[in-house]
PDB file of C-alpha atoms in Angstrom:
ATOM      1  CA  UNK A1199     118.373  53.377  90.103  1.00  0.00           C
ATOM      2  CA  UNK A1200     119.052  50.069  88.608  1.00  0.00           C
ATOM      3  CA  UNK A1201     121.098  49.659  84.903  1.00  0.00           C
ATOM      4  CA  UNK A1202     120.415  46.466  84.421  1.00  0.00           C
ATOM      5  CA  UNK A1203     117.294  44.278  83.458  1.00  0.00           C
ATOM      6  CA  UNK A1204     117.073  41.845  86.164  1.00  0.00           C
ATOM      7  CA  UNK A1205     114.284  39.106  87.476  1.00  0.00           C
ATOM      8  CA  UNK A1206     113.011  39.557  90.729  1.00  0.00           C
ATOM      9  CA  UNK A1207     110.973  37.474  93.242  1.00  0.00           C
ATOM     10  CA  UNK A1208     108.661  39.367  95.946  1.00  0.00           C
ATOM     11  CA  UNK A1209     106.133  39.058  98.346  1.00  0.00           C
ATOM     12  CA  UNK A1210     103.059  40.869  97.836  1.00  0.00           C
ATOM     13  CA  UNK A1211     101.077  42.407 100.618  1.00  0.00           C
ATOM     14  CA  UNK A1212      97.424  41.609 101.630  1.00  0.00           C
ATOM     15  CA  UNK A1213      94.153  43.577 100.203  1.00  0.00           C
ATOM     16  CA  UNK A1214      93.876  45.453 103.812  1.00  0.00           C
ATOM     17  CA  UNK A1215      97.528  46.450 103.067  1.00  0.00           C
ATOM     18  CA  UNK A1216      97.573  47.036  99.585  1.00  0.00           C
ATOM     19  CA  UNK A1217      93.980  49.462 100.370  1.00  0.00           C
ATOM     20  CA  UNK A1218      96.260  51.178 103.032  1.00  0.00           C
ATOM     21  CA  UNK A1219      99.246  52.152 100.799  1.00  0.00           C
ATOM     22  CA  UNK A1220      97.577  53.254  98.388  1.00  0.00           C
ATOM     23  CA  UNK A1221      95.898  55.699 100.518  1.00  0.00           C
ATOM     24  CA  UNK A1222      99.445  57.079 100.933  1.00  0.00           C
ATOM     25  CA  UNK A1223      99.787  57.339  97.043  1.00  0.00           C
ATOM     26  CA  UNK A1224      96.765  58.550  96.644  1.00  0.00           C
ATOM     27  CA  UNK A1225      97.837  61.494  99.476  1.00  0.00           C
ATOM     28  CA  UNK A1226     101.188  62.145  97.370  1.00  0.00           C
ATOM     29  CA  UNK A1227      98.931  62.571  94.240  1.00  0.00           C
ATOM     30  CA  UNK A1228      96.808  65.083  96.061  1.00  0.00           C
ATOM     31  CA  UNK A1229      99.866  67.061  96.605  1.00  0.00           C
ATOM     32  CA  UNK A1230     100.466  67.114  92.602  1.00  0.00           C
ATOM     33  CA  UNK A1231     103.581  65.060  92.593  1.00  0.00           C
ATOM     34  CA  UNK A1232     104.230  62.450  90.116  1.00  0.00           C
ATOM     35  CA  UNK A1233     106.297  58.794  90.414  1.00  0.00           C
ATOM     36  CA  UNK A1234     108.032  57.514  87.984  1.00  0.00           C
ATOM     37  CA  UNK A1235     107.089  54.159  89.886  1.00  0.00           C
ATOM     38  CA  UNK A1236     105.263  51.286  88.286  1.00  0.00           C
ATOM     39  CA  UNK A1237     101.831  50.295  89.090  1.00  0.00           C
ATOM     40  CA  UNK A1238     102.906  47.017  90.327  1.00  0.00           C
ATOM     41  CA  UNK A1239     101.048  45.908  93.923  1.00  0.00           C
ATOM     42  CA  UNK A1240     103.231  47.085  97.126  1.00  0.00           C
ATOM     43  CA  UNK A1241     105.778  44.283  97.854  1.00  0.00           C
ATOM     44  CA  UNK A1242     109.051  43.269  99.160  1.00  0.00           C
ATOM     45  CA  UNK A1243     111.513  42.085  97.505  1.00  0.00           C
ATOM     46  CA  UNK A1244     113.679  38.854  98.596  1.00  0.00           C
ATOM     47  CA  UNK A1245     115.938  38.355  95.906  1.00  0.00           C
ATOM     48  CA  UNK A1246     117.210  38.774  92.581  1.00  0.00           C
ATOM     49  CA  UNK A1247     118.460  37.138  89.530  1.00  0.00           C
ATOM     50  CA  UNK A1248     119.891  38.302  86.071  1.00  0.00           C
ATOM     51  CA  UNK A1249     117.990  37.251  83.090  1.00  0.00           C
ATOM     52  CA  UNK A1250     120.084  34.530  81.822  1.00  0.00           C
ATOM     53  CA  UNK A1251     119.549  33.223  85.489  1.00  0.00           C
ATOM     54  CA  UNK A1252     116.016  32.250  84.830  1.00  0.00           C
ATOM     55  CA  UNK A1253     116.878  28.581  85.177  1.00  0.00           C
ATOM     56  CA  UNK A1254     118.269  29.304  88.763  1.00  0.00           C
ATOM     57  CA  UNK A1255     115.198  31.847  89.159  1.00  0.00           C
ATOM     58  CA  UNK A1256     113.031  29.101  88.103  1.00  0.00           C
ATOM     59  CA  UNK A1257     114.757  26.190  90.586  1.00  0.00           C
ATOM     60  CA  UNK A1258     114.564  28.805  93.644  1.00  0.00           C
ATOM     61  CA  UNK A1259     110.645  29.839  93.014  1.00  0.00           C
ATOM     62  CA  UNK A1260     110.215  25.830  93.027  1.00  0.00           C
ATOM     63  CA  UNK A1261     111.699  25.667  96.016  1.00  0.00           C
ATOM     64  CA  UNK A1262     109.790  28.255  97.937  1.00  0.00           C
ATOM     65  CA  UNK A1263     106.674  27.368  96.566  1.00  0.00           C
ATOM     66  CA  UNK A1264     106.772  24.122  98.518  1.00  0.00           C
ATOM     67  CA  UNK A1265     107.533  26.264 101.845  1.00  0.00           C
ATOM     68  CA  UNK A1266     105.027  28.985 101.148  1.00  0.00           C
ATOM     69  CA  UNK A1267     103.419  31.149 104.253  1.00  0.00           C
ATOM     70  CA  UNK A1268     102.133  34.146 105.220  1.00  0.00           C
ATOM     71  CA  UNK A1269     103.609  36.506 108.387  1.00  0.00           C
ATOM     72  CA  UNK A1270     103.088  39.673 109.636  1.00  0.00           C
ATOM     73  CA  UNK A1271     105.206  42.573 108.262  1.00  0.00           C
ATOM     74  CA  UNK A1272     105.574  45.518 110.611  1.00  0.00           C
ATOM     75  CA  UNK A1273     106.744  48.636 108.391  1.00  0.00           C
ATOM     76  CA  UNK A1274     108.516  51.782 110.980  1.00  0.00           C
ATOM     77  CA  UNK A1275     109.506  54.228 109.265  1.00  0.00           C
ATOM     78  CA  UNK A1276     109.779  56.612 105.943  1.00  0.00           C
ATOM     79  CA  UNK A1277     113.353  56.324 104.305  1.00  0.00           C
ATOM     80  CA  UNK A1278     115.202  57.249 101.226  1.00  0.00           C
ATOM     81  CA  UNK A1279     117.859  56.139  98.848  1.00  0.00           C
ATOM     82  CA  UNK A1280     119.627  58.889  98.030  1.00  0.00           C
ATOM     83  CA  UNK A1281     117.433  61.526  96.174  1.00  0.00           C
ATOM     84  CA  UNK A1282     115.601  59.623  93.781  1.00  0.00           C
ATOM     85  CA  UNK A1283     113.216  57.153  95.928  1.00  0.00           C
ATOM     86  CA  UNK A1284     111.174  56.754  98.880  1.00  0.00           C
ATOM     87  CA  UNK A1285     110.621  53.716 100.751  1.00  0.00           C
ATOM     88  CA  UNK A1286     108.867  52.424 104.203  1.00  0.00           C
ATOM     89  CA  UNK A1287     111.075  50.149 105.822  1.00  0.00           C
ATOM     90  CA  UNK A1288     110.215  46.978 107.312  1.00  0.00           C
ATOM     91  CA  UNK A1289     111.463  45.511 110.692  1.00  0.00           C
ATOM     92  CA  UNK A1290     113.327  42.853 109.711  1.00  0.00           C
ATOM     93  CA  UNK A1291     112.361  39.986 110.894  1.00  0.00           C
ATOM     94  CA  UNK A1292     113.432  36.282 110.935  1.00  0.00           C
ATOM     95  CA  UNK A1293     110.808  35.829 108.106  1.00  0.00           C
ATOM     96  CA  UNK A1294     112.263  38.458 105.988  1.00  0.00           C
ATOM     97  CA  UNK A1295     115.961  37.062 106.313  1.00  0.00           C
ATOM     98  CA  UNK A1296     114.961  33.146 105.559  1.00  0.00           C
ATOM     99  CA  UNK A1297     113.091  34.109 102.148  1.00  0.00           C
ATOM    100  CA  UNK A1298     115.759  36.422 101.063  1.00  0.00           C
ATOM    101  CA  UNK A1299     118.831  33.620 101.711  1.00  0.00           C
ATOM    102  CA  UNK A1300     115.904  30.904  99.963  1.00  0.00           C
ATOM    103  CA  UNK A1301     116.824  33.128  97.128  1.00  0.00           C
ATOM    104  CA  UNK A1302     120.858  32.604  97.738  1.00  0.00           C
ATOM    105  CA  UNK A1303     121.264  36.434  98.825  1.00  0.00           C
ATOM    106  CA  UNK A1304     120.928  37.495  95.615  1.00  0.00           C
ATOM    107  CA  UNK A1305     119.990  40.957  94.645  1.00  0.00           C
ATOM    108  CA  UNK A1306     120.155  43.166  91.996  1.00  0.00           C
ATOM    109  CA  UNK A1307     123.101  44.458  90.265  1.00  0.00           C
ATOM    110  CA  UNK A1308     125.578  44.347  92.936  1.00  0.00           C
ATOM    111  CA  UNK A1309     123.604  46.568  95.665  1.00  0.00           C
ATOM    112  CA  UNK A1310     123.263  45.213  99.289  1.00  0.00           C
ATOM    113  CA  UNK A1311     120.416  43.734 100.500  1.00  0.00           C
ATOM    114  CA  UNK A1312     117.969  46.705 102.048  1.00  0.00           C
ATOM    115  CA  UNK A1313     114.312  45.098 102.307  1.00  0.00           C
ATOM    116  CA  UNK A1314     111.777  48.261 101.625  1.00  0.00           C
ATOM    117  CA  UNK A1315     108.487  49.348 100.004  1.00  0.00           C
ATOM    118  CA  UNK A1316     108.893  51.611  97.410  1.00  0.00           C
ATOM    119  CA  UNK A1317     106.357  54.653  97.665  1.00  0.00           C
ATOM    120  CA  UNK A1318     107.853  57.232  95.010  1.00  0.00           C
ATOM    121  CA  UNK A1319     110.693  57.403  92.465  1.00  0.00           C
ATOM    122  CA  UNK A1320     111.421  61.101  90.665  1.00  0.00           C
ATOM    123  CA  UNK A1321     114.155  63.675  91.261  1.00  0.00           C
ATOM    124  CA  UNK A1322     115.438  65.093  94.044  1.00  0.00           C
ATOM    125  CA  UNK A1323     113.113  68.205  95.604  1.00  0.00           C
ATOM    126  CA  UNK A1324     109.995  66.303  94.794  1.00  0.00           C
ATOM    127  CA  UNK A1325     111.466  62.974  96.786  1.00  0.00           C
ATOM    128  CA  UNK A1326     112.438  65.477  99.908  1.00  0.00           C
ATOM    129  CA  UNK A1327     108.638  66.933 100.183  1.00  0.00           C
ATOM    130  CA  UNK A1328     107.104  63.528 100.036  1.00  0.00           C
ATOM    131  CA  UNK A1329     109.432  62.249 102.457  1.00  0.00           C
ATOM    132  CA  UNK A1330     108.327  65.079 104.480  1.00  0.00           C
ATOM    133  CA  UNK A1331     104.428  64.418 103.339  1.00  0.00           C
ATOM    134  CA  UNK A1332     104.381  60.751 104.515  1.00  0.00           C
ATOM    135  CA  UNK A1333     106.383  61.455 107.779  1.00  0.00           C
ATOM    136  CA  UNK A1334     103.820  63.565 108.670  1.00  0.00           C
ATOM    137  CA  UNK A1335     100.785  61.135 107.870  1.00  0.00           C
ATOM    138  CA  UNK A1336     102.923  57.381 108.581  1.00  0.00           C
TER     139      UNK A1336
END
């Protein structure tokens, strides 16, 4: 988990995808287990920026925004960081590397670069069974 307030720039998945993960939400709510995870659309993130970065934020989304574009994202497989969150992973792609270094590498606090889509945030036994869960049904 992150300590720090930081700004963040991601993409955000199509309706047909966004539909489709949330399917897979609404399965891990069926199974009574709560996220601490935002209701914020399914994305990726490319890069990150401490607040008092927001003119560097600012002159980055600027500079993407001129280069915007859609791609395919192909996600393989159910993952974890350590016991507190699920993700799907993405095959990384050349796609995925150019809009992270648009964003000069950055990411939050310190932590290397792992491009995912979080599913579920909580403690420990409830992040093993819904790895388990969406294994099963990915």
């Amino acid at each position: 988990m992150l300590d720090k307030k930081f700004l963040t720039v991601y993409g955000v998945f199509d309706a047909n995808t966004q539909q489709i993960l949330q399917g897979y939400q609404n399965t891990i709510k069926t199974h009574k287990l709560q996220s601490s995870h935002t209701e914020i659309p399914y994305h990726i993130s490319f890069g990150s920026f401490a607040v008092c970065d927001v003119d560097a934020l600012i002159g980055a989304v600027n500079n993407f925004c001129n280069k915007e574009y859609t791609f395919t994202v192909n996600l393989t497989s159910v993952e974890q960081f350590g016991t507190k969150v699920v993700y799907l992973k993405p095959q990384i792609n050349n796609n995925i590397s150019k809009l992270h270094s648009l964003f000069n590498s950055n990411y939050a606090n310190g932590y290397d670069y792992v491009p995912h889509v979080t599913m579920f945030m909580s403690n420990g036994f409830d992040v093993v069974k819904v790895t388990n869960l969406l294994t099963e049904i990915f």
